[in-house]
Short mmCIF file of N, CA and C in Angstrom, two decimals:
data_model
loop_
_atom_site.label_atom_id
_atom_site.label_comp_id
_atom_site.label_asym_id
_atom_site.label_seq_id
_atom_site.Cartn_x
_atom_site.Cartn_y
_atom_site.Cartn_z
N GLY E 1 0.79 -1.22 0.00
CA GLY E 1 0.00 0.00 0.00
C GLY E 1 0.82 1.26 0.00
N LEU E 2 2.14 1.16 -0.04
CA LEU E 2 2.97 2.37 -0.06
C LEU E 2 3.09 2.85 -1.50
N THR E 3 2.88 4.15 -1.70
CA THR E 3 2.81 4.68 -3.06
C THR E 3 4.00 5.54 -3.45
N GLY E 4 4.94 5.74 -2.55
CA GLY E 4 6.06 6.62 -2.82
C GLY E 4 7.27 5.90 -3.40
N CYS E 5 7.97 6.59 -4.28
CA CYS E 5 9.28 6.07 -4.70
C CYS E 5 10.18 6.01 -3.47
N ILE E 6 10.03 7.02 -2.61
CA ILE E 6 10.61 6.98 -1.29
C ILE E 6 9.51 7.35 -0.31
N THR E 7 9.34 6.50 0.70
CA THR E 7 8.29 6.71 1.69
C THR E 7 8.93 6.82 3.06
N PHE E 8 8.56 7.86 3.79
CA PHE E 8 8.98 8.03 5.18
C PHE E 8 7.75 7.74 6.04
N TYR E 9 7.83 6.72 6.89
CA TYR E 9 6.70 6.30 7.71
C TYR E 9 7.11 6.32 9.18
N ASN E 10 6.27 6.96 10.01
CA ASN E 10 6.56 7.09 11.44
C ASN E 10 7.95 7.68 11.67
N SER E 11 8.27 8.70 10.92
CA SER E 11 9.61 9.31 11.00
C SER E 11 9.57 10.62 11.77
N ILE E 12 10.72 10.98 12.30
CA ILE E 12 10.89 12.27 12.95
C ILE E 12 11.99 13.01 12.19
N PHE E 13 11.65 14.21 11.71
CA PHE E 13 12.60 15.02 10.95
C PHE E 13 13.15 16.13 11.82
N ARG E 14 14.46 16.37 11.67
CA ARG E 14 15.12 17.45 12.40
C ARG E 14 16.02 18.20 11.42
N ASN E 15 15.44 19.19 10.75
CA ASN E 15 16.18 20.06 9.83
C ASN E 15 16.81 19.27 8.67
N ASN E 16 16.09 18.27 8.16
CA ASN E 16 16.59 17.43 7.08
C ASN E 16 16.30 18.04 5.71
N LYS E 17 16.98 17.49 4.67
CA LYS E 17 16.73 17.84 3.27
C LYS E 17 16.29 16.58 2.54
N ILE E 18 15.32 16.74 1.62
CA ILE E 18 14.88 15.64 0.78
C ILE E 18 14.97 16.10 -0.67
N ILE E 19 15.63 15.31 -1.50
CA ILE E 19 15.77 15.63 -2.93
C ILE E 19 15.37 14.40 -3.73
N SER E 20 14.51 14.60 -4.74
CA SER E 20 14.06 13.50 -5.59
C SER E 20 14.05 13.96 -7.04
N LYS E 21 14.53 13.09 -7.95
CA LYS E 21 14.51 13.38 -9.38
C LYS E 21 13.97 12.18 -10.13
N ASN E 22 13.12 12.45 -11.12
CA ASN E 22 12.62 11.43 -12.04
C ASN E 22 11.89 10.28 -11.36
N GLY E 23 11.05 10.60 -10.37
CA GLY E 23 10.26 9.58 -9.69
C GLY E 23 9.21 8.98 -10.61
N LYS E 24 9.15 7.67 -10.66
CA LYS E 24 8.23 6.95 -11.55
C LYS E 24 7.09 6.27 -10.79
N CYS E 25 6.77 6.77 -9.60
CA CYS E 25 5.74 6.17 -8.75
C CYS E 25 4.54 7.11 -8.64
N GLU E 26 3.50 6.65 -7.95
CA GLU E 26 2.32 7.49 -7.73
C GLU E 26 2.70 8.77 -6.99
N ASP E 27 3.62 8.68 -6.05
CA ASP E 27 4.16 9.84 -5.33
C ASP E 27 5.68 9.75 -5.40
N SER E 28 6.33 10.80 -5.85
CA SER E 28 7.80 10.76 -5.84
C SER E 28 8.31 10.66 -4.40
N VAL E 29 7.74 11.50 -3.52
CA VAL E 29 8.07 11.44 -2.09
C VAL E 29 6.76 11.36 -1.32
N ASN E 30 6.65 10.38 -0.42
CA ASN E 30 5.46 10.21 0.41
C ASN E 30 5.89 10.19 1.87
N ILE E 31 5.28 11.05 2.67
CA ILE E 31 5.55 11.11 4.10
C ILE E 31 4.25 10.76 4.81
N ILE E 32 4.30 9.76 5.71
CA ILE E 32 3.10 9.28 6.38
C ILE E 32 3.34 9.21 7.88
N ASN E 33 2.40 9.74 8.65
CA ASN E 33 2.40 9.63 10.11
C ASN E 33 3.74 10.04 10.71
N SER E 34 4.22 11.20 10.29
CA SER E 34 5.54 11.67 10.72
C SER E 34 5.45 13.07 11.31
N LYS E 35 6.53 13.49 11.96
CA LYS E 35 6.58 14.80 12.61
C LYS E 35 7.93 15.44 12.38
N GLY E 36 7.97 16.77 12.56
CA GLY E 36 9.25 17.47 12.57
C GLY E 36 9.35 18.56 11.52
N ASN E 37 10.61 18.99 11.32
CA ASN E 37 10.84 20.07 10.36
C ASN E 37 11.91 19.67 9.36
N LEU E 38 11.74 20.23 8.17
CA LEU E 38 12.67 19.99 7.07
C LEU E 38 13.18 21.35 6.60
N SER E 39 14.46 21.43 6.30
CA SER E 39 15.00 22.68 5.79
C SER E 39 14.69 22.85 4.31
N GLN E 40 14.62 21.73 3.57
CA GLN E 40 14.42 21.82 2.13
C GLN E 40 13.83 20.54 1.56
N ILE E 41 12.90 20.72 0.62
CA ILE E 41 12.40 19.62 -0.19
C ILE E 41 12.49 20.07 -1.64
N LYS E 42 13.19 19.27 -2.49
CA LYS E 42 13.30 19.55 -3.92
C LYS E 42 12.90 18.30 -4.69
N ILE E 43 11.92 18.47 -5.58
CA ILE E 43 11.45 17.35 -6.38
C ILE E 43 11.39 17.81 -7.83
N LYS E 44 11.91 16.97 -8.72
CA LYS E 44 11.93 17.30 -10.15
C LYS E 44 11.47 16.10 -10.97
N ASN E 45 10.59 16.35 -11.91
CA ASN E 45 10.11 15.33 -12.86
C ASN E 45 9.41 14.16 -12.18
N ALA E 46 8.26 14.44 -11.59
CA ALA E 46 7.46 13.40 -10.93
C ALA E 46 6.46 12.80 -11.90
N PHE E 47 6.37 11.47 -11.92
CA PHE E 47 5.42 10.77 -12.78
C PHE E 47 3.98 11.16 -12.47
N ALA E 48 3.62 11.30 -11.19
CA ALA E 48 2.27 11.69 -10.78
C ALA E 48 2.41 12.83 -9.74
N ASP E 49 2.10 12.59 -8.46
CA ASP E 49 2.27 13.63 -7.44
C ASP E 49 3.74 13.81 -7.11
N GLY E 50 4.14 15.05 -6.89
CA GLY E 50 5.51 15.32 -6.48
C GLY E 50 5.71 14.94 -5.02
N LEU E 51 5.02 15.64 -4.12
CA LEU E 51 5.12 15.41 -2.68
C LEU E 51 3.74 15.13 -2.13
N ASP E 52 3.58 14.03 -1.43
CA ASP E 52 2.31 13.64 -0.81
C ASP E 52 2.58 13.38 0.66
N ILE E 53 1.89 14.12 1.53
CA ILE E 53 2.07 13.96 2.98
C ILE E 53 0.71 13.68 3.61
N ASP E 54 0.65 12.62 4.44
CA ASP E 54 -0.60 12.21 5.09
C ASP E 54 -0.38 11.99 6.58
N PHE E 55 -1.35 12.36 7.39
CA PHE E 55 -1.39 12.07 8.83
C PHE E 55 -0.12 12.53 9.54
N SER E 56 0.33 13.74 9.25
CA SER E 56 1.62 14.19 9.78
C SER E 56 1.53 15.61 10.34
N GLU E 57 2.57 15.99 11.07
CA GLU E 57 2.77 17.35 11.55
C GLU E 57 4.15 17.77 11.07
N ILE E 58 4.18 18.52 9.97
CA ILE E 58 5.44 18.83 9.28
C ILE E 58 5.55 20.32 9.01
N SER E 59 6.75 20.86 9.21
CA SER E 59 7.05 22.23 8.76
C SER E 59 8.26 22.16 7.83
N VAL E 60 8.22 23.02 6.80
CA VAL E 60 9.28 23.03 5.78
C VAL E 60 9.65 24.47 5.48
N LEU E 61 10.97 24.77 5.49
CA LEU E 61 11.42 26.13 5.15
C LEU E 61 11.31 26.41 3.65
N ASN E 62 11.89 25.57 2.82
CA ASN E 62 11.91 25.80 1.37
C ASN E 62 11.46 24.54 0.64
N THR E 63 10.45 24.72 -0.23
CA THR E 63 9.93 23.61 -1.02
C THR E 63 9.94 24.00 -2.48
N GLU E 64 10.44 23.09 -3.32
CA GLU E 64 10.45 23.33 -4.76
C GLU E 64 10.04 22.04 -5.47
N VAL E 65 8.99 22.14 -6.29
CA VAL E 65 8.58 21.01 -7.13
C VAL E 65 8.53 21.52 -8.56
N VAL E 66 9.32 20.88 -9.42
CA VAL E 66 9.38 21.25 -10.84
C VAL E 66 8.92 20.05 -11.66
N LYS E 67 7.80 20.20 -12.29
CA LYS E 67 7.17 19.21 -13.17
C LYS E 67 6.69 17.96 -12.43
N ALA E 68 5.40 18.00 -12.14
CA ALA E 68 4.67 16.84 -11.62
C ALA E 68 3.47 16.64 -12.54
N ASN E 69 3.28 15.44 -13.02
CA ASN E 69 2.19 15.18 -13.95
C ASN E 69 0.81 15.23 -13.30
N ASN E 70 0.74 15.18 -11.97
CA ASN E 70 -0.52 15.35 -11.25
C ASN E 70 -0.34 16.55 -10.31
N ASP E 71 -0.55 16.39 -9.00
CA ASP E 71 -0.39 17.49 -8.04
C ASP E 71 1.07 17.67 -7.69
N CYS E 72 1.50 18.92 -7.59
CA CYS E 72 2.87 19.17 -7.11
C CYS E 72 2.97 18.88 -5.62
N LEU E 73 1.99 19.34 -4.85
CA LEU E 73 2.02 19.21 -3.40
C LEU E 73 0.63 18.78 -2.92
N ASP E 74 0.51 17.58 -2.34
CA ASP E 74 -0.76 16.99 -1.93
C ASP E 74 -0.69 16.64 -0.45
N LEU E 75 -1.53 17.28 0.37
CA LEU E 75 -1.50 17.12 1.82
C LEU E 75 -2.86 16.67 2.33
N SER E 76 -2.86 15.74 3.30
CA SER E 76 -4.13 15.34 3.90
C SER E 76 -3.94 14.95 5.37
N SER E 77 -5.01 15.16 6.12
CA SER E 77 -5.15 14.71 7.51
C SER E 77 -3.96 15.05 8.40
N GLY E 78 -3.61 16.33 8.48
CA GLY E 78 -2.50 16.71 9.34
C GLY E 78 -2.39 18.21 9.54
N PHE E 79 -1.26 18.61 10.12
CA PHE E 79 -0.95 20.01 10.37
C PHE E 79 0.35 20.32 9.64
N TYR E 80 0.30 21.32 8.77
CA TYR E 80 1.43 21.60 7.89
C TYR E 80 1.72 23.09 7.84
N GLU E 81 3.02 23.42 7.90
CA GLU E 81 3.45 24.81 7.75
C GLU E 81 4.64 24.83 6.80
N PHE E 82 4.46 25.52 5.67
CA PHE E 82 5.49 25.64 4.65
C PHE E 82 5.80 27.12 4.51
N TYR E 83 7.06 27.50 4.73
CA TYR E 83 7.41 28.92 4.69
C TYR E 83 7.44 29.45 3.26
N LYS E 84 8.28 28.87 2.40
CA LYS E 84 8.42 29.33 1.02
C LYS E 84 8.26 28.15 0.07
N ILE E 85 7.32 28.31 -0.89
CA ILE E 85 7.02 27.24 -1.84
C ILE E 85 7.16 27.77 -3.26
N ASN E 86 7.90 27.03 -4.10
CA ASN E 86 8.01 27.33 -5.53
C ASN E 86 7.59 26.09 -6.30
N LEU E 87 6.54 26.24 -7.11
CA LEU E 87 5.99 25.13 -7.88
C LEU E 87 5.96 25.52 -9.35
N LEU E 88 6.36 24.59 -10.23
CA LEU E 88 6.42 24.87 -11.66
C LEU E 88 5.93 23.65 -12.44
N ASN E 89 4.99 23.87 -13.34
CA ASN E 89 4.48 22.82 -14.23
C ASN E 89 3.83 21.66 -13.47
N CYS E 90 2.72 21.98 -12.81
CA CYS E 90 1.93 20.98 -12.10
C CYS E 90 0.80 20.53 -13.01
N GLY E 91 0.65 19.23 -13.21
CA GLY E 91 -0.34 18.71 -14.14
C GLY E 91 -1.77 18.99 -13.75
N ASP E 92 -2.10 18.91 -12.47
CA ASP E 92 -3.47 19.17 -12.00
C ASP E 92 -3.45 20.35 -11.03
N LYS E 93 -3.17 20.09 -9.76
CA LYS E 93 -3.17 21.15 -8.75
C LYS E 93 -1.74 21.48 -8.34
N GLY E 94 -1.53 22.76 -8.06
CA GLY E 94 -0.26 23.16 -7.46
C GLY E 94 -0.21 22.67 -6.02
N LEU E 95 -1.24 23.06 -5.24
CA LEU E 95 -1.33 22.70 -3.83
C LEU E 95 -2.73 22.16 -3.56
N SER E 96 -2.79 20.94 -3.05
CA SER E 96 -4.06 20.32 -2.67
C SER E 96 -4.02 20.02 -1.18
N VAL E 97 -4.99 20.59 -0.44
CA VAL E 97 -5.07 20.40 1.01
C VAL E 97 -6.42 19.77 1.31
N GLY E 98 -6.41 18.55 1.91
CA GLY E 98 -7.67 17.87 2.11
C GLY E 98 -7.75 17.06 3.39
N GLU E 99 -8.96 16.57 3.65
CA GLU E 99 -9.28 15.64 4.73
C GLU E 99 -8.85 16.14 6.12
N LYS E 100 -9.48 17.23 6.54
CA LYS E 100 -9.29 17.80 7.89
C LYS E 100 -7.87 18.26 8.17
N SER E 101 -7.21 18.81 7.17
CA SER E 101 -5.85 19.34 7.38
C SER E 101 -5.90 20.81 7.74
N GLU E 102 -4.84 21.24 8.40
CA GLU E 102 -4.60 22.68 8.59
C GLU E 102 -3.28 22.98 7.92
N PHE E 103 -3.28 24.00 7.05
CA PHE E 103 -2.10 24.34 6.28
C PHE E 103 -1.85 25.85 6.36
N LYS E 104 -0.56 26.22 6.55
CA LYS E 104 -0.16 27.63 6.57
C LYS E 104 1.05 27.80 5.68
N SER E 105 1.07 28.92 4.93
CA SER E 105 2.24 29.24 4.11
C SER E 105 2.44 30.74 4.08
N ASN E 106 3.70 31.15 4.14
CA ASN E 106 4.03 32.56 4.04
C ASN E 106 4.12 33.02 2.59
N LEU E 107 4.74 32.21 1.73
CA LEU E 107 4.94 32.60 0.33
C LEU E 107 4.75 31.40 -0.58
N LEU E 108 3.85 31.54 -1.55
CA LEU E 108 3.61 30.49 -2.54
C LEU E 108 3.74 31.10 -3.93
N ASN E 109 4.70 30.60 -4.71
CA ASN E 109 4.87 30.98 -6.11
C ASN E 109 4.56 29.75 -6.95
N LEU E 110 3.68 29.91 -7.93
CA LEU E 110 3.29 28.79 -8.78
C LEU E 110 3.16 29.28 -10.22
N LYS E 111 3.75 28.51 -11.12
CA LYS E 111 3.58 28.77 -12.54
C LYS E 111 3.14 27.49 -13.23
N SER E 112 1.96 27.54 -13.81
CA SER E 112 1.39 26.49 -14.66
C SER E 112 0.79 25.32 -13.88
N ALA E 113 -0.55 25.38 -13.76
CA ALA E 113 -1.36 24.30 -13.18
C ALA E 113 -2.81 24.54 -13.59
N ASP E 114 -3.62 23.51 -13.56
CA ASP E 114 -5.05 23.71 -13.79
C ASP E 114 -5.66 24.49 -12.63
N ILE E 115 -5.34 24.07 -11.40
CA ILE E 115 -5.85 24.70 -10.18
C ILE E 115 -4.66 25.10 -9.33
N GLY E 116 -4.64 26.34 -8.87
CA GLY E 116 -3.54 26.83 -8.03
C GLY E 116 -3.56 26.19 -6.66
N VAL E 117 -4.64 26.46 -5.90
CA VAL E 117 -4.77 25.95 -4.53
C VAL E 117 -6.17 25.40 -4.34
N SER E 118 -6.27 24.18 -3.82
CA SER E 118 -7.54 23.56 -3.50
C SER E 118 -7.58 23.23 -2.02
N SER E 119 -8.59 23.74 -1.32
CA SER E 119 -8.80 23.43 0.10
C SER E 119 -10.14 22.73 0.20
N LYS E 120 -10.14 21.47 0.65
CA LYS E 120 -11.36 20.68 0.58
C LYS E 120 -11.52 19.77 1.79
N ASP E 121 -12.76 19.32 1.97
CA ASP E 121 -13.07 18.28 2.95
C ASP E 121 -12.65 18.63 4.38
N LEU E 122 -13.21 19.73 4.87
CA LEU E 122 -12.99 20.22 6.24
C LEU E 122 -11.56 20.69 6.51
N SER E 123 -10.83 21.03 5.47
CA SER E 123 -9.48 21.57 5.65
C SER E 123 -9.53 23.08 5.76
N ALA E 124 -8.55 23.62 6.46
CA ALA E 124 -8.39 25.07 6.61
C ALA E 124 -7.02 25.44 6.07
N THR E 125 -7.00 26.32 5.07
CA THR E 125 -5.78 26.74 4.39
C THR E 125 -5.59 28.23 4.62
N PHE E 126 -4.41 28.62 5.12
CA PHE E 126 -4.11 30.02 5.43
C PHE E 126 -2.87 30.43 4.63
N LEU E 127 -3.04 31.41 3.74
CA LEU E 127 -1.96 31.84 2.85
C LEU E 127 -1.68 33.32 3.05
N ASN E 128 -0.41 33.67 3.09
CA ASN E 128 -0.04 35.07 3.24
C ASN E 128 0.12 35.70 1.86
N GLN E 129 1.19 35.42 1.16
CA GLN E 129 1.45 35.99 -0.16
C GLN E 129 1.44 34.88 -1.20
N VAL E 130 0.63 35.08 -2.27
CA VAL E 130 0.46 34.05 -3.30
C VAL E 130 0.63 34.69 -4.67
N ASN E 131 1.50 34.08 -5.50
CA ASN E 131 1.72 34.52 -6.88
C ASN E 131 1.45 33.34 -7.79
N LEU E 132 0.38 33.42 -8.58
CA LEU E 132 -0.02 32.33 -9.45
C LEU E 132 -0.03 32.82 -10.89
N VAL E 133 0.67 32.10 -11.77
CA VAL E 133 0.77 32.45 -13.18
C VAL E 133 0.35 31.23 -14.00
N ASP E 134 -0.44 31.46 -15.03
CA ASP E 134 -0.87 30.40 -15.94
C ASP E 134 -1.63 29.29 -15.21
N VAL E 135 -2.68 29.70 -14.47
CA VAL E 135 -3.60 28.76 -13.84
C VAL E 135 -5.02 29.12 -14.27
N ASP E 136 -5.85 28.11 -14.47
CA ASP E 136 -7.25 28.36 -14.83
C ASP E 136 -8.06 28.78 -13.61
N VAL E 137 -7.88 28.07 -12.49
CA VAL E 137 -8.58 28.36 -11.25
C VAL E 137 -7.52 28.73 -10.20
N CYS E 138 -7.58 29.95 -9.70
CA CYS E 138 -6.61 30.39 -8.69
C CYS E 138 -6.81 29.60 -7.40
N PHE E 139 -8.02 29.70 -6.83
CA PHE E 139 -8.37 29.05 -5.58
C PHE E 139 -9.68 28.30 -5.76
N GLU E 140 -9.77 27.14 -5.10
CA GLU E 140 -11.05 26.47 -4.97
C GLU E 140 -11.20 25.99 -3.54
N ALA E 141 -12.44 26.04 -3.05
CA ALA E 141 -12.78 25.49 -1.73
C ALA E 141 -14.04 24.67 -1.94
N LYS E 142 -13.99 23.40 -1.49
CA LYS E 142 -15.13 22.54 -1.78
C LYS E 142 -15.18 21.32 -0.87
N GLN E 143 -16.34 20.67 -0.92
CA GLN E 143 -16.48 19.35 -0.35
C GLN E 143 -16.33 18.37 -1.51
N LYS E 144 -15.37 17.46 -1.40
CA LYS E 144 -15.16 16.46 -2.44
C LYS E 144 -15.73 15.11 -2.03
N LYS E 145 -15.50 14.73 -0.77
CA LYS E 145 -15.93 13.42 -0.27
C LYS E 145 -17.13 13.59 0.65
N GLN E 146 -18.13 12.73 0.52
CA GLN E 146 -19.38 12.90 1.26
C GLN E 146 -19.22 12.78 2.77
N GLU E 147 -18.20 12.09 3.25
CA GLU E 147 -18.02 11.93 4.70
C GLU E 147 -17.41 13.17 5.36
N PHE E 148 -17.04 14.16 4.56
CA PHE E 148 -16.48 15.40 5.08
C PHE E 148 -17.42 16.56 4.76
N GLY E 149 -17.05 17.74 5.22
CA GLY E 149 -17.78 18.96 4.89
C GLY E 149 -16.97 19.78 3.90
N GLY E 150 -17.27 21.04 3.82
CA GLY E 150 -16.61 21.94 2.88
C GLY E 150 -15.20 22.30 3.30
N GLY E 151 -14.57 23.12 2.48
CA GLY E 151 -13.21 23.59 2.74
C GLY E 151 -13.20 25.08 3.07
N PHE E 152 -12.10 25.52 3.67
CA PHE E 152 -11.92 26.92 4.05
C PHE E 152 -10.57 27.37 3.55
N LEU E 153 -10.53 28.54 2.92
CA LEU E 153 -9.28 29.11 2.43
C LEU E 153 -9.26 30.60 2.76
N GLU E 154 -8.21 31.02 3.44
CA GLU E 154 -8.04 32.43 3.82
C GLU E 154 -6.71 32.91 3.26
N TYR E 155 -6.71 34.08 2.63
CA TYR E 155 -5.49 34.62 2.05
C TYR E 155 -5.40 36.12 2.32
N LYS E 156 -4.15 36.62 2.27
CA LYS E 156 -3.92 38.06 2.44
C LYS E 156 -3.67 38.74 1.10
N GLU E 157 -2.66 38.30 0.36
CA GLU E 157 -2.32 38.91 -0.93
C GLU E 157 -2.29 37.83 -2.00
N VAL E 158 -2.89 38.14 -3.16
CA VAL E 158 -2.83 37.19 -4.26
C VAL E 158 -2.65 37.95 -5.57
N SER E 159 -1.81 37.39 -6.43
CA SER E 159 -1.67 37.85 -7.81
C SER E 159 -2.04 36.66 -8.68
N CYS E 160 -3.18 36.78 -9.39
CA CYS E 160 -3.68 35.67 -10.21
C CYS E 160 -4.76 36.19 -11.14
N ASN E 161 -4.75 35.72 -12.39
CA ASN E 161 -5.76 36.15 -13.36
C ASN E 161 -6.85 35.11 -13.59
N GLY E 162 -6.79 33.98 -12.91
CA GLY E 162 -7.80 32.94 -13.08
C GLY E 162 -9.03 33.19 -12.23
N SER E 163 -9.91 32.19 -12.16
CA SER E 163 -11.15 32.31 -11.41
C SER E 163 -11.02 31.74 -10.00
N PHE E 164 -12.05 31.98 -9.19
CA PHE E 164 -12.18 31.40 -7.85
C PHE E 164 -13.42 30.52 -7.89
N LYS E 165 -13.35 29.32 -7.31
CA LYS E 165 -14.51 28.42 -7.25
C LYS E 165 -14.76 28.02 -5.81
N VAL E 166 -15.98 28.20 -5.37
CA VAL E 166 -16.35 27.84 -4.01
C VAL E 166 -17.76 27.26 -4.01
N ASP E 167 -17.95 26.12 -3.34
CA ASP E 167 -19.30 25.55 -3.26
C ASP E 167 -20.02 26.12 -2.04
N LYS E 168 -21.29 25.76 -1.89
CA LYS E 168 -22.11 26.37 -0.84
C LYS E 168 -21.75 25.92 0.57
N LYS E 169 -20.91 24.89 0.71
CA LYS E 169 -20.49 24.43 2.04
C LYS E 169 -19.11 24.97 2.42
N SER E 170 -18.52 25.79 1.55
CA SER E 170 -17.12 26.21 1.73
C SER E 170 -17.00 27.73 1.73
N HIS E 171 -15.77 28.21 2.07
CA HIS E 171 -15.53 29.65 2.15
C HIS E 171 -14.13 29.99 1.64
N ILE E 172 -14.05 31.09 0.91
CA ILE E 172 -12.78 31.71 0.55
C ILE E 172 -12.86 33.15 1.02
N ILE E 173 -11.89 33.55 1.86
CA ILE E 173 -11.93 34.87 2.48
C ILE E 173 -10.60 35.57 2.30
N GLN E 174 -10.65 36.85 1.92
CA GLN E 174 -9.43 37.67 1.89
C GLN E 174 -9.37 38.49 3.17
N ILE E 175 -8.24 38.45 3.84
CA ILE E 175 -8.01 39.24 5.05
C ILE E 175 -7.39 40.56 4.62
N LYS E 176 -8.03 41.64 4.96
CA LYS E 176 -7.52 42.96 4.62
C LYS E 176 -6.41 43.33 5.61
N GLN E 177 -5.37 43.96 5.07
CA GLN E 177 -4.24 44.33 5.94
C GLN E 177 -4.38 45.72 6.46
#
């Protein structure tokens, strides 16, 4: 049942770096049920998802995903804080936050994805500065799975020319400075 080319399970991170190139698995890097902080994550040329993290409490200083054929960054069922994120050429979503997750980011730069940021299924996503280029949908908040409720997305600054999508069970809110 492990889907990562490299999977970290029940791990504790202490200022570690993870680098992956040319992953041919469902997830180039998969982190499950882990805790701690990482100084850097770099992923290049992912067959499907670049980075997939589930059931974890993780903070990351610098994240870079270049070319993922599905989601660049896919998070579920945990608490996540990413300081600086650079994503390029994401096949589906740049950032997907789901299944009762809480996610915070100071800076998100993304170029080329169908959806910039998706917050779904009782997840709460908090973004400070967001720069999205060449995306159809900047932000979406929704209920995807029937056993969950809607999603919540809060942002301060965004640069994006795409649309916003929100269903009736979800919320997207801009915080005025």
